mmCIF file with all atom_site columns, C-alpha atoms in Angstrom:
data_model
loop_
_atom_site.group_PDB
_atom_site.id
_atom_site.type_symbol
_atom_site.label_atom_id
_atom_site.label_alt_id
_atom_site.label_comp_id
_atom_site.label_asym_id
_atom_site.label_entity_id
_atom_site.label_seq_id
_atom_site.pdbx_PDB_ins_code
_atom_site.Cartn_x
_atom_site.Cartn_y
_atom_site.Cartn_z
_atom_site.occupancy
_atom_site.B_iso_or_equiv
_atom_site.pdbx_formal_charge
_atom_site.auth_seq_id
_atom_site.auth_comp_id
_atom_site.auth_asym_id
_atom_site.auth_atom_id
_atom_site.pdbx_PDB_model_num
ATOM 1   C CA . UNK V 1 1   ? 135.820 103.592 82.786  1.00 72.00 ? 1342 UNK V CA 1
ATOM 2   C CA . UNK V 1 2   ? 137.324 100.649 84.558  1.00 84.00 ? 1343 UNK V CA 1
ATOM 3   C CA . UNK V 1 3   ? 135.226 97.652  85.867  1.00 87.00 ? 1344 UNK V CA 1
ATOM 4   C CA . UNK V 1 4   ? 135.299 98.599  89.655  1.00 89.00 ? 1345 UNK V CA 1
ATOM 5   C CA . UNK V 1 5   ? 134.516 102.331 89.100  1.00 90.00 ? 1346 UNK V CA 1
ATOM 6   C CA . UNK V 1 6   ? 131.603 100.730 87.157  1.00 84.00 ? 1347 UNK V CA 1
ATOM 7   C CA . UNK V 1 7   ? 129.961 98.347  89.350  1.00 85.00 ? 1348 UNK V CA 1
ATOM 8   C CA . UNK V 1 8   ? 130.138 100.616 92.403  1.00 89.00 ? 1349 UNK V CA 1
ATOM 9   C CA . UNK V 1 9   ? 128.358 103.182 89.743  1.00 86.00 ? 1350 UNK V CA 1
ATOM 10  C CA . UNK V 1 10  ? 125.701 100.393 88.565  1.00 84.00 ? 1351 UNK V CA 1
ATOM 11  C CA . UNK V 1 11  ? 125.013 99.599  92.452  1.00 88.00 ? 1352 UNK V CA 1
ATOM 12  C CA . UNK V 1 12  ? 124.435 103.222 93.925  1.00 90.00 ? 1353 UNK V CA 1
ATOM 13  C CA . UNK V 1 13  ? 122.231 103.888 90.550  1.00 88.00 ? 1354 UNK V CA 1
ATOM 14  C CA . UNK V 1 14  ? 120.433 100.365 91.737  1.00 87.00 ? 1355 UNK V CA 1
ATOM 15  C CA . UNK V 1 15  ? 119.872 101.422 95.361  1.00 90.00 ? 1356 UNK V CA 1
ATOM 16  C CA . UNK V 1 16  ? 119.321 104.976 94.615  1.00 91.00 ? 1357 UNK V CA 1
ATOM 17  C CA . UNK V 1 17  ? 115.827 104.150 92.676  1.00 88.00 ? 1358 UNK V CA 1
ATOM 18  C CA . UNK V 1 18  ? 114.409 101.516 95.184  1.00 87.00 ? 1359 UNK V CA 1
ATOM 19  C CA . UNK V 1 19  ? 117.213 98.561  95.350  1.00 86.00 ? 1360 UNK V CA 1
ATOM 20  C CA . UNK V 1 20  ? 115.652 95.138  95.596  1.00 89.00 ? 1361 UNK V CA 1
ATOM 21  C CA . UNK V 1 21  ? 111.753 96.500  95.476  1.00 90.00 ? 1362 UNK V CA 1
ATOM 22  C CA . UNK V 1 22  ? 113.159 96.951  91.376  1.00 89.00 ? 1363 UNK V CA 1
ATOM 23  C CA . UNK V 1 23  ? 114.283 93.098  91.505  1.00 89.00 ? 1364 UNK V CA 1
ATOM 24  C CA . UNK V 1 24  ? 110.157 91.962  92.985  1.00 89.00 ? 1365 UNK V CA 1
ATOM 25  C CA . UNK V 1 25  ? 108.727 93.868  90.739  1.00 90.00 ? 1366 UNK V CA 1
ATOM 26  C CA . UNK V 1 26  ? 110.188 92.561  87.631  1.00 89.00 ? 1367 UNK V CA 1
ATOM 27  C CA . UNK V 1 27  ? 109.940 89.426  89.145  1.00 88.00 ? 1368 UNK V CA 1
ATOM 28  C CA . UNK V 1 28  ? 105.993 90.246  89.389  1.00 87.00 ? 1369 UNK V CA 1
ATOM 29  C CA . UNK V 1 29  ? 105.641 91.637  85.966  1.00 88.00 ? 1370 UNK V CA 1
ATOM 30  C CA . UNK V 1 30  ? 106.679 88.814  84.438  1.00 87.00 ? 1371 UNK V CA 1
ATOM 31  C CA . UNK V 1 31  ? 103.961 86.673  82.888  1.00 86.00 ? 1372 UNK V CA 1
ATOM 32  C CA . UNK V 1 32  ? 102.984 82.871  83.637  1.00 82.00 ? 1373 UNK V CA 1
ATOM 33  C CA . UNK V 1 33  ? 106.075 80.798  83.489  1.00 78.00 ? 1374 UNK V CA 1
ATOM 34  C CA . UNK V 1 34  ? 103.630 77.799  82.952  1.00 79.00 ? 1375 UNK V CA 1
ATOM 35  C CA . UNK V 1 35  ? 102.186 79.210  79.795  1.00 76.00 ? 1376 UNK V CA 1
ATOM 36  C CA . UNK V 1 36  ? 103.516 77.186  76.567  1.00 74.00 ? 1377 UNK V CA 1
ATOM 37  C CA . UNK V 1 37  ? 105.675 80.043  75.123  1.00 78.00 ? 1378 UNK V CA 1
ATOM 38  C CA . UNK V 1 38  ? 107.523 80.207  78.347  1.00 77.00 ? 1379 UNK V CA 1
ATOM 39  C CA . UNK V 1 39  ? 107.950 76.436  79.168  1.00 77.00 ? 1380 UNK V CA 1
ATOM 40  C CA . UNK V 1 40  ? 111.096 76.771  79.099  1.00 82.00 ? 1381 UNK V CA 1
ATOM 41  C CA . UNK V 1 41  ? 112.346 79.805  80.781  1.00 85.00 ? 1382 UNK V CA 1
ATOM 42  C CA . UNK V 1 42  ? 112.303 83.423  79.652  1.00 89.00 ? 1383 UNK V CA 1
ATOM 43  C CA . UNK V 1 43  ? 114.630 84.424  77.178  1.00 90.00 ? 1384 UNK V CA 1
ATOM 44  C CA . UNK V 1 44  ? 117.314 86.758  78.543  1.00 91.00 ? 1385 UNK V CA 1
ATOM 45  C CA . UNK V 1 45  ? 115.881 89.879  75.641  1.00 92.00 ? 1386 UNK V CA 1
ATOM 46  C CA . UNK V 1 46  ? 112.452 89.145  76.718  1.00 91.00 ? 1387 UNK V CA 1
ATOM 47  C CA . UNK V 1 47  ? 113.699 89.492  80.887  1.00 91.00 ? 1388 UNK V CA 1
ATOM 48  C CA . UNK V 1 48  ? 115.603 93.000  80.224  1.00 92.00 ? 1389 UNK V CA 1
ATOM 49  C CA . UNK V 1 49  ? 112.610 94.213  77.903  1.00 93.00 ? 1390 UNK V CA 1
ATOM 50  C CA . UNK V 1 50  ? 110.355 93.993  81.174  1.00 92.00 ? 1391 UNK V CA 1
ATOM 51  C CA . UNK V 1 51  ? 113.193 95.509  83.437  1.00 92.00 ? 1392 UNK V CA 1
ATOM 52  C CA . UNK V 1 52  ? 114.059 98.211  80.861  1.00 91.00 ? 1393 UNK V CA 1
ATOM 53  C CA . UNK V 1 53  ? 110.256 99.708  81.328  1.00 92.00 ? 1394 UNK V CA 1
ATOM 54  C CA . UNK V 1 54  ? 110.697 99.444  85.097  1.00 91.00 ? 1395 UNK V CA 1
ATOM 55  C CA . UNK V 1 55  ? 113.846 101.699 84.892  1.00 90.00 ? 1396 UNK V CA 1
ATOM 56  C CA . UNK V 1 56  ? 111.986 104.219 82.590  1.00 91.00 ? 1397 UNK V CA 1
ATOM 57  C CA . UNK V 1 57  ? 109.269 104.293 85.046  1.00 91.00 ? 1398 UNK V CA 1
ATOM 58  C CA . UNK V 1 58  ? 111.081 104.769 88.444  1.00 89.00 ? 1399 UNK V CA 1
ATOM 59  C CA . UNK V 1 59  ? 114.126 107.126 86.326  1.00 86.00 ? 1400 UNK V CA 1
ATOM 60  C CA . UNK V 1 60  ? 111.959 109.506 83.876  1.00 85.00 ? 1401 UNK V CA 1
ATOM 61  C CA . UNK V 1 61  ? 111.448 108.705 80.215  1.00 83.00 ? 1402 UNK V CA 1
ATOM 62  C CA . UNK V 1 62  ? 113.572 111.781 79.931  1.00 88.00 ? 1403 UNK V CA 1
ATOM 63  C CA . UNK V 1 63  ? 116.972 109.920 80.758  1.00 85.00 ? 1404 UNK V CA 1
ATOM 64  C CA . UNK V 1 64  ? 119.373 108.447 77.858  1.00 89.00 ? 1405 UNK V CA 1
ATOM 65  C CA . UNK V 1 65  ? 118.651 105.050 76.839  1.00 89.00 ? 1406 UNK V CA 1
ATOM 66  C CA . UNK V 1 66  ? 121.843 103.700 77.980  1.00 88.00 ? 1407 UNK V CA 1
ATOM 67  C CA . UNK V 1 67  ? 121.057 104.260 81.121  1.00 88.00 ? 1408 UNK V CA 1
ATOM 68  C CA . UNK V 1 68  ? 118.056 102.765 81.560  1.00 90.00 ? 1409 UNK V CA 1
ATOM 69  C CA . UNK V 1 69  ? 120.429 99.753  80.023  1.00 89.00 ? 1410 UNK V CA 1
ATOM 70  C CA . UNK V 1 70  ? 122.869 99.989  82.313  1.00 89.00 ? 1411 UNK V CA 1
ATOM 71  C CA . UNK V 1 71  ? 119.350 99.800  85.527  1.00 90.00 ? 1412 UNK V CA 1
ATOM 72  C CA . UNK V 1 72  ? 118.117 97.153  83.685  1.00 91.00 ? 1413 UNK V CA 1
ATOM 73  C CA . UNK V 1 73  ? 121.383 94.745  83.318  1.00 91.00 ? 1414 UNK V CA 1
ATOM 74  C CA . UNK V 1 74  ? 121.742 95.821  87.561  1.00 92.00 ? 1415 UNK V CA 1
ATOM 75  C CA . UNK V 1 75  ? 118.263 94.462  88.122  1.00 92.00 ? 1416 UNK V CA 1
ATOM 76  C CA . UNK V 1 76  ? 118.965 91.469  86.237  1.00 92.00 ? 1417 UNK V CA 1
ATOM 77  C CA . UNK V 1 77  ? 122.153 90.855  87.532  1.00 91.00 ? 1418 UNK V CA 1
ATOM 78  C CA . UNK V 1 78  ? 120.542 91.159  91.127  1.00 91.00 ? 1419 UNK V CA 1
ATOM 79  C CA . UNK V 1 79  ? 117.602 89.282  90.553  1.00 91.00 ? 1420 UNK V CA 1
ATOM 80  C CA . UNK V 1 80  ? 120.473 86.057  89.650  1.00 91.00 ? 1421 UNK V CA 1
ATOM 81  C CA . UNK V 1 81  ? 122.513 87.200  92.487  1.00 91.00 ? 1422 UNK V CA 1
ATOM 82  C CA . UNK V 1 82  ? 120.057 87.194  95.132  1.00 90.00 ? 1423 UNK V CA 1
ATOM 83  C CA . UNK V 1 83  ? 117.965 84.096  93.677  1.00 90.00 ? 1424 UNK V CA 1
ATOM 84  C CA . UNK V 1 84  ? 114.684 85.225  92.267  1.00 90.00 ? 1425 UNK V CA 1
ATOM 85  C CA . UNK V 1 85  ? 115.865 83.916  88.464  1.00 91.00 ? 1426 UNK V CA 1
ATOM 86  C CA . UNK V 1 86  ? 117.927 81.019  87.462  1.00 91.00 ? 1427 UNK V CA 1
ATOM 87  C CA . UNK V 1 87  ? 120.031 81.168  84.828  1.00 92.00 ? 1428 UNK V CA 1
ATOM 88  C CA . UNK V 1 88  ? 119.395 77.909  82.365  1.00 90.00 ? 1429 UNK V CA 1
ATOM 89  C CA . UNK V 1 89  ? 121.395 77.744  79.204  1.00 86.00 ? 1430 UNK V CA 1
ATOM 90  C CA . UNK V 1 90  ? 123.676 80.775  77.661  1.00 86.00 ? 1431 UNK V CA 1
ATOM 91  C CA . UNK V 1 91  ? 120.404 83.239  77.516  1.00 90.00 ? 1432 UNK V CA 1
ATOM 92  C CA . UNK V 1 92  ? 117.349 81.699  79.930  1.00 91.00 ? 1433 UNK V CA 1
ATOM 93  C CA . UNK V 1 93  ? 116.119 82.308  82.974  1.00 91.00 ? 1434 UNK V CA 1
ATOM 94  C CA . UNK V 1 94  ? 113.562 80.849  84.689  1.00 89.00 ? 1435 UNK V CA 1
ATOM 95  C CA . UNK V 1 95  ? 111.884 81.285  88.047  1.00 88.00 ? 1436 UNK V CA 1
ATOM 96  C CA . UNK V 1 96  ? 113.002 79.909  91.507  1.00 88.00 ? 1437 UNK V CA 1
ATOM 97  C CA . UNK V 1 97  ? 111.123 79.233  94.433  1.00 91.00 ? 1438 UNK V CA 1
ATOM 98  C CA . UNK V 1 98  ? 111.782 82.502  96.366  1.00 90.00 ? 1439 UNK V CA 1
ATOM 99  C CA . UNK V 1 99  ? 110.180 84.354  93.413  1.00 88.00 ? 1440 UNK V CA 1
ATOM 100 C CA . UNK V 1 100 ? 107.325 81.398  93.494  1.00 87.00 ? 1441 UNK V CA 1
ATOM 101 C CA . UNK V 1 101 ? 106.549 82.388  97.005  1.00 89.00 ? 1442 UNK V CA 1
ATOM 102 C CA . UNK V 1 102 ? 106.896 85.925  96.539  1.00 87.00 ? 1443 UNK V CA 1
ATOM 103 C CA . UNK V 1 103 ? 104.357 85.515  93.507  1.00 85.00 ? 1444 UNK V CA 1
ATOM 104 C CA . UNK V 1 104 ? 102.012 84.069  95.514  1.00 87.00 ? 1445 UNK V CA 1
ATOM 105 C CA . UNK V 1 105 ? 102.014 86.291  98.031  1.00 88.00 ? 1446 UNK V CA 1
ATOM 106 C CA . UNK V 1 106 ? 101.154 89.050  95.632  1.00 87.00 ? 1447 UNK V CA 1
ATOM 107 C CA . UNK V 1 107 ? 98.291  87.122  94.837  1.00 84.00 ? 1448 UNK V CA 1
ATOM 108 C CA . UNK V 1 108 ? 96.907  86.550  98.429  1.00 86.00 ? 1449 UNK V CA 1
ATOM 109 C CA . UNK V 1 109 ? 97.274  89.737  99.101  1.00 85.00 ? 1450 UNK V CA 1
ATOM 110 C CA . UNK V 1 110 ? 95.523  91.289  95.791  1.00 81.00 ? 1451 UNK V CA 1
ATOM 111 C CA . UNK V 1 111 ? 92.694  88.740  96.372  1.00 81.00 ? 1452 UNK V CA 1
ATOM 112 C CA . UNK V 1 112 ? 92.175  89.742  100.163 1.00 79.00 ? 1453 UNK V CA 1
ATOM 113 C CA . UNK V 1 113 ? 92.466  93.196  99.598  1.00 71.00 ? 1454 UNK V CA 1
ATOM 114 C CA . UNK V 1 114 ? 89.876  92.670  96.538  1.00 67.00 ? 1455 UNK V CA 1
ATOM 115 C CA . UNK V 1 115 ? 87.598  91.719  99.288  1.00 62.00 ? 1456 UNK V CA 1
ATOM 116 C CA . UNK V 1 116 ? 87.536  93.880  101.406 1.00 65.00 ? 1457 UNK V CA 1
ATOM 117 C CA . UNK V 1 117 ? 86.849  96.172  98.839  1.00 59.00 ? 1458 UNK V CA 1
ATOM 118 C CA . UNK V 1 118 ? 82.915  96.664  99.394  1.00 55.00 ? 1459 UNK V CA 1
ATOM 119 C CA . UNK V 1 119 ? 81.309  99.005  96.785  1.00 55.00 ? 1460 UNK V CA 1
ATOM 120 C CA . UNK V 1 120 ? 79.579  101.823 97.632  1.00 54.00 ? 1461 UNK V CA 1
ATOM 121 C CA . UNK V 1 121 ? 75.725  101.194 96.826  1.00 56.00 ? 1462 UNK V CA 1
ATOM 122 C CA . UNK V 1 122 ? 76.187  98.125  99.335  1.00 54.00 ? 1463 UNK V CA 1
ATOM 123 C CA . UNK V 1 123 ? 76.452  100.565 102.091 1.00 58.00 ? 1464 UNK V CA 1
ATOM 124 C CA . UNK V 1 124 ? 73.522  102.147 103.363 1.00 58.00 ? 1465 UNK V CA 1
ATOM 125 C CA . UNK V 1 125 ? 73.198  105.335 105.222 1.00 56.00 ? 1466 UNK V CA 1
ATOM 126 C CA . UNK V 1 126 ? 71.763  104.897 109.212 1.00 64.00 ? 1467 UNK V CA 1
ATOM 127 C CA . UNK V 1 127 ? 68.571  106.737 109.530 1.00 64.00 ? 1468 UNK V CA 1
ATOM 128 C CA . UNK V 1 128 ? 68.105  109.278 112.169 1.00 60.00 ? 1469 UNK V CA 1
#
């Protein structure tokens, strides 16, 4: 298959199963960039590993393995294109602001949401 016919396959496969929602949350499951293994970017194998069980989760574990590949490389290659990863070195990537923001964001939002969250045995029943 020739290049073009490829990328315009790679792109509808991208937008068909959630477009740039796949880029945020790889860019959320991603661990800690300030952890010591990770000081120095992600390593490109380590980035695809965590996109690779995205695509199995939003395609069906019942799907060939190359094409959960071929979703994975997309979401990469959008998450680059679009500026949520950096590309340092032949095979590193590390984290840019955008995906700092959006990171934190998550984490406002899980921690509000967390309490507002009021368990059950706090509430008491009115009398009547």
């Amino acid at each position: 298959m020739d290049e073009k016919l490829k990328k315009i396959r790679d792109k509808n496969r991208f937008h068909k199963y959630g477009g740039m929602e796949l880029v945020k949350e790889l860019i959320l499951k991603l661990p800690d960039p300030e952890k010591e293994k990770h000081k120095n970017g992600y390593k490109k194998s380590f980035v695809l590993s965590k996109a690779i069980k995205i695509a199995r989760q939003k395609m069906g574990p019942h799907r060939k393995k190359k094409h959960h590949n071929f979703l994975a490389e997309t979401i990469l290659r959008y998450a680059v294109g679009n500026g949520y990863l950096r590309p340092v070195g032949e095979n590193r990537y590390i984290l840019t602001k955008k995906s700092r923001k959006l990171r934190e964001a998550q984490q406002q939002k899980n921690s509000t949401s967390k309490a507002q969250n009021i368990p059950s045995e706090s509430i008491v029943p009115a009398e009547t």
